[in-house]
PDB file of C-alpha atoms in Angstrom:
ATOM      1  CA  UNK B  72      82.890  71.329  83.763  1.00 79.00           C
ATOM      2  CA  UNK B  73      83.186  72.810  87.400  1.00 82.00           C
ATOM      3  CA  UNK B  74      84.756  75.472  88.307  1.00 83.00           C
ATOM      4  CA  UNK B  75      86.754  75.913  91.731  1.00 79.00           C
ATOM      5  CA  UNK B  76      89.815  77.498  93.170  1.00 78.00           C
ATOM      6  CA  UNK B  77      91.630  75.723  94.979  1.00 76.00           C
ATOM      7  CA  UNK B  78      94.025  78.006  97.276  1.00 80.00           C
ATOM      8  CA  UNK B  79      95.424  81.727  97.521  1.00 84.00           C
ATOM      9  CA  UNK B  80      98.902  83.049  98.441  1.00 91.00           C
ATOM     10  CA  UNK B  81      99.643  86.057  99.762  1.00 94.00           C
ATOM     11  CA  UNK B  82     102.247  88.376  97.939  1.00 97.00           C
ATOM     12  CA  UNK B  83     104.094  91.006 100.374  1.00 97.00           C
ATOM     13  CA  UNK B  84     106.156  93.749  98.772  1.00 97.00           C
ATOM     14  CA  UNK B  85     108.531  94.313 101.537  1.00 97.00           C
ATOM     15  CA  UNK B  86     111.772  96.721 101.463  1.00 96.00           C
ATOM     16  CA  UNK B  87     114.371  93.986 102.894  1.00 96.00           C
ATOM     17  CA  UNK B  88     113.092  90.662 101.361  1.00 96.00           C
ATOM     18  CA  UNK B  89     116.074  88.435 103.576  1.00 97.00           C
ATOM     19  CA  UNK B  90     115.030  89.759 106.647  1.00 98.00           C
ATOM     20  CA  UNK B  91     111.124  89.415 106.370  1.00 98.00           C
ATOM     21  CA  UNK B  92     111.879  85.880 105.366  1.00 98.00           C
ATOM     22  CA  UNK B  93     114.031  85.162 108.354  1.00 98.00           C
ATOM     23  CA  UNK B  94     111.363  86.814 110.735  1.00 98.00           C
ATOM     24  CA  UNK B  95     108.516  83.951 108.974  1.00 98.00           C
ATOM     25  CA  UNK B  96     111.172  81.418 109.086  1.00 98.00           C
ATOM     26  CA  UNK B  97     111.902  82.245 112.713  1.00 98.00           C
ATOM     27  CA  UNK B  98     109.318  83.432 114.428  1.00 98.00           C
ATOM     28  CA  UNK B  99     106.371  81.911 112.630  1.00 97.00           C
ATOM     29  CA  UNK B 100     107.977  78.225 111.044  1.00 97.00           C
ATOM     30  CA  UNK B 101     108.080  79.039 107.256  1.00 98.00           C
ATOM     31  CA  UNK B 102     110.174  77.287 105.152  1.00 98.00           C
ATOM     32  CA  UNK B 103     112.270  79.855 102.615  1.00 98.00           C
ATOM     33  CA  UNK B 104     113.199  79.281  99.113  1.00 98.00           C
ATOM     34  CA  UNK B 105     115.192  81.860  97.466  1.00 98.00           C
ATOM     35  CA  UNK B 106     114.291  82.588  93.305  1.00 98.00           C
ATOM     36  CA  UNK B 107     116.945  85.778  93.922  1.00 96.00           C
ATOM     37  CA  UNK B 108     118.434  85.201  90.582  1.00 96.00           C
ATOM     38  CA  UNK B 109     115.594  85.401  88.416  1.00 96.00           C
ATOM     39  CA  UNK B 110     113.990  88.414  86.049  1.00 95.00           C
ATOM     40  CA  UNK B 111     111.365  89.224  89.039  1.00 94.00           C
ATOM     41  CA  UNK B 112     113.449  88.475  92.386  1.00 95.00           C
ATOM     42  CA  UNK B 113     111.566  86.981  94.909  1.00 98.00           C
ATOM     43  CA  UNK B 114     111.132  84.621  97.851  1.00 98.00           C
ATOM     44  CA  UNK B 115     108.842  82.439  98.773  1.00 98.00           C
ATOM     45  CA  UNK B 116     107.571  81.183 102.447  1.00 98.00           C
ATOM     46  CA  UNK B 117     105.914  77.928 102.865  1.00 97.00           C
ATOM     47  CA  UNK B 118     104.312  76.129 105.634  1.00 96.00           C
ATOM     48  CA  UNK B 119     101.796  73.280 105.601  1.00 93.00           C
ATOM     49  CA  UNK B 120      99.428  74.330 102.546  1.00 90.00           C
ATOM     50  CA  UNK B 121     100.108  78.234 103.331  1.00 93.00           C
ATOM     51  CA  UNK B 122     102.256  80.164 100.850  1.00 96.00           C
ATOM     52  CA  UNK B 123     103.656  84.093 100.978  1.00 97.00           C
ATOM     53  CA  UNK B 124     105.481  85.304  97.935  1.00 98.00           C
ATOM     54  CA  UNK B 125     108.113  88.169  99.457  1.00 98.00           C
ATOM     55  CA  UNK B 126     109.074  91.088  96.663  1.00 97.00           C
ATOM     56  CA  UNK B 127     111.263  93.666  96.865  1.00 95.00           C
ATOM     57  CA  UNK B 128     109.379  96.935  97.128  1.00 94.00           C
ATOM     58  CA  UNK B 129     110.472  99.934  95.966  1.00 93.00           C
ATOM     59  CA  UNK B 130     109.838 102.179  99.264  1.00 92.00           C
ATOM     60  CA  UNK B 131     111.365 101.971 102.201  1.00 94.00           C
ATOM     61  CA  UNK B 132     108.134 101.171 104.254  1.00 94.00           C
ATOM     62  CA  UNK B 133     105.385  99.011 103.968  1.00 95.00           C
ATOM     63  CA  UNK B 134     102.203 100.547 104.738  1.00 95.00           C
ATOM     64  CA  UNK B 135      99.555  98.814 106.250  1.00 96.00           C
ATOM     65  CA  UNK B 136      95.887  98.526 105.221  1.00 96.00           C
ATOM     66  CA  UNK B 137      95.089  99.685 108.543  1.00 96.00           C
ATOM     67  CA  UNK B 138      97.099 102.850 107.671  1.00 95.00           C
ATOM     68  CA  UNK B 139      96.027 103.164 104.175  1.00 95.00           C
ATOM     69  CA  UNK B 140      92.510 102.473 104.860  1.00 97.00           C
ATOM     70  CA  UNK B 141      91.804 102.759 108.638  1.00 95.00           C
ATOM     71  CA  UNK B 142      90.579  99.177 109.792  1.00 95.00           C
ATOM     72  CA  UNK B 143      91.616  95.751 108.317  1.00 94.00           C
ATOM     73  CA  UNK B 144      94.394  92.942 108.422  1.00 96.00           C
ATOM     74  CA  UNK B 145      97.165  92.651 105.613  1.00 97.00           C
ATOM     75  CA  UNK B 146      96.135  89.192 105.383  1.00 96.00           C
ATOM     76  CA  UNK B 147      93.970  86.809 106.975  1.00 95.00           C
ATOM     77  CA  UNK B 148      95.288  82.699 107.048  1.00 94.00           C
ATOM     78  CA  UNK B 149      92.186  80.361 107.425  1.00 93.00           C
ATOM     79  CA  UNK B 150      93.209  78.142 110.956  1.00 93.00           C
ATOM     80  CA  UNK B 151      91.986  75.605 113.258  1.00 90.00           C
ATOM     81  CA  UNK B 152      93.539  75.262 117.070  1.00 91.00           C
ATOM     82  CA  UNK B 153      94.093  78.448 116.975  1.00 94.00           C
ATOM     83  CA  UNK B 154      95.401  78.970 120.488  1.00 96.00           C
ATOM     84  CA  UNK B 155      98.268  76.842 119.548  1.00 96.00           C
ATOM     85  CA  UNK B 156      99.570  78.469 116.869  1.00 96.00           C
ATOM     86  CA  UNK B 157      99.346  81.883 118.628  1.00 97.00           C
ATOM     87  CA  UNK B 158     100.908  80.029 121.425  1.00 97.00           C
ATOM     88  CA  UNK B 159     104.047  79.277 119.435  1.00 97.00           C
ATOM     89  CA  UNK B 160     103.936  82.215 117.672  1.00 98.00           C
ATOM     90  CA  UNK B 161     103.935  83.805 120.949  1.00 98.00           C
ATOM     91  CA  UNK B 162     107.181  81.637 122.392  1.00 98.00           C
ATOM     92  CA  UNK B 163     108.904  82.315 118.906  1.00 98.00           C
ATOM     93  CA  UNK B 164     108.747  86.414 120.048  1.00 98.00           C
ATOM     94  CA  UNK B 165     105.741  86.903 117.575  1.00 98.00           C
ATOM     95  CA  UNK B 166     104.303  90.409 118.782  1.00 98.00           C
ATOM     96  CA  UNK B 167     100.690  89.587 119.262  1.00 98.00           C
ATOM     97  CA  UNK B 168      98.234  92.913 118.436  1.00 98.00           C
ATOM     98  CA  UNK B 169      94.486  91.301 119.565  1.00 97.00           C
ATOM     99  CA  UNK B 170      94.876  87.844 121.113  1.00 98.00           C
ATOM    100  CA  UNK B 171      93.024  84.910 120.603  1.00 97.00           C
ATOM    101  CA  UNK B 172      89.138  86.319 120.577  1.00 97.00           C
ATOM    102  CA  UNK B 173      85.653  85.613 118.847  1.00 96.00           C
ATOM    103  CA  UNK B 174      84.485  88.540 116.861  1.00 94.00           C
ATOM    104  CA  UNK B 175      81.440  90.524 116.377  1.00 94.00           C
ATOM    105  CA  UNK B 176      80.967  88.544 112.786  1.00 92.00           C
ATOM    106  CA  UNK B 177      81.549  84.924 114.834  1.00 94.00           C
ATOM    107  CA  UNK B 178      85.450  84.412 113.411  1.00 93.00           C
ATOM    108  CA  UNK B 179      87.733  82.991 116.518  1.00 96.00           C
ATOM    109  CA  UNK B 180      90.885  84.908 115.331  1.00 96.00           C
ATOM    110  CA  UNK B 181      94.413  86.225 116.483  1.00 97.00           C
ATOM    111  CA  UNK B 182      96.093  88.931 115.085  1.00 98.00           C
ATOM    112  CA  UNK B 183      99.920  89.245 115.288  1.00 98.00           C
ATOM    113  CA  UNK B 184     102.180  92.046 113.627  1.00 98.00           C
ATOM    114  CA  UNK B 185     104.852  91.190 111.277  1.00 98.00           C
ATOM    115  CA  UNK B 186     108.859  92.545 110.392  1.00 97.00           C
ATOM    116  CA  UNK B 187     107.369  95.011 108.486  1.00 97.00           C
ATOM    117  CA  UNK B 188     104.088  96.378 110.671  1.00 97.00           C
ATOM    118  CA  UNK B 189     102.005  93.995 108.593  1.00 98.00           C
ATOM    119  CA  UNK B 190      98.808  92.817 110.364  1.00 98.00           C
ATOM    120  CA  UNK B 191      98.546  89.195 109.840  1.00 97.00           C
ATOM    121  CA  UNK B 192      95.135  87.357 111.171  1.00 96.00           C
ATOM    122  CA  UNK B 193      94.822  83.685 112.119  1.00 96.00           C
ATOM    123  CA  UNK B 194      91.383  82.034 112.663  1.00 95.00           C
ATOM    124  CA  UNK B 195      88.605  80.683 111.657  1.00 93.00           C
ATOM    125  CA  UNK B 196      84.428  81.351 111.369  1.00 91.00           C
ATOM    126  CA  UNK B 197      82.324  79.524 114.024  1.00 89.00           C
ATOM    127  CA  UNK B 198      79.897  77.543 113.263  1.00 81.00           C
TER     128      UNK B 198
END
C-alpha cells in the first residue's frame, strides 16, 4: 500500500488569538471558526485548501524564525497567480516585506508580514 501525505497546516502560537484571526480574516480572506471552549483553545483559519491553527501562546510576543534563527519565513503557502493574491493582499492593507520576485533557488514568491511580525511566503518553484 502507498504511502502519501496529502496536505500540511500551519499552527501559530500567537498571544491574542481574536485579533490574529481578524487580521487573516480581514486582510488576507480566511474564514474563522472558533473551538474557544474546548480542553486546548484554539482557532482555526481556512481558505480554499489552506488551513492555520491559531493557539494561545504563553508570551507576550511571537518571535520570528528570522529572529530566532537569522534568515527564513514563518511559513511558506504553495501558490499560483501569485501577483494576484499579493495584489489583494496588498488592497486589504497586508504589509508586504519582499514583493512579488523570482529567487536565487527559481521560487516566484511574495513575502508579507503578519499581526504578529510573522513572515508569511506565497509562491511557487518555476519550472
Amino acid at each position: 500500500m502507498e504511502k502519501h501525505l496529502y496536505s500540511l497546516l500551519a499552527v501559530f502560537p500567537t498571544p491574542n488569538i481574536e485579533e490574529t484571526a481578524k487580521y487573516y480574516n480581514e486582510i488576507m480572506g480566511f474564514r474563522i471558526v472558533r473551538y474557544l471552549d474546548v480542553k486546548e483553545p484554539h482557532i482555526c483559519l481556512y481558505r480554499d485548501s489552506t488551513e492555520i491553527v491559531l493557539t494561545q501562546a504563553n508570551s507576550k510576543k511571537v518571535f520570528p524564525n528570522r529572529e530566532l534563527y537569522g534568515y527564513g519565513e514563518d511559513a511558506y503557502f504553495i501558490t499560483d497567480n501569485q501577483e494576484a493574491l499579493q495584489n489583494e493582499f496588498e488592497s486589504n492593507g497586508a504589509k508586504i516585506v519582499r514583493p512579488l520576485h523570482k529567487t536565487d533557488y527559481n521560487n516566484r514568491e511574495f513575502v508579507l508580514e503578519d499581526i504578529d511580525g510573522r513572515w508569511i511566503a506565497f509562491g511557487m518553484k518555476q519550472k
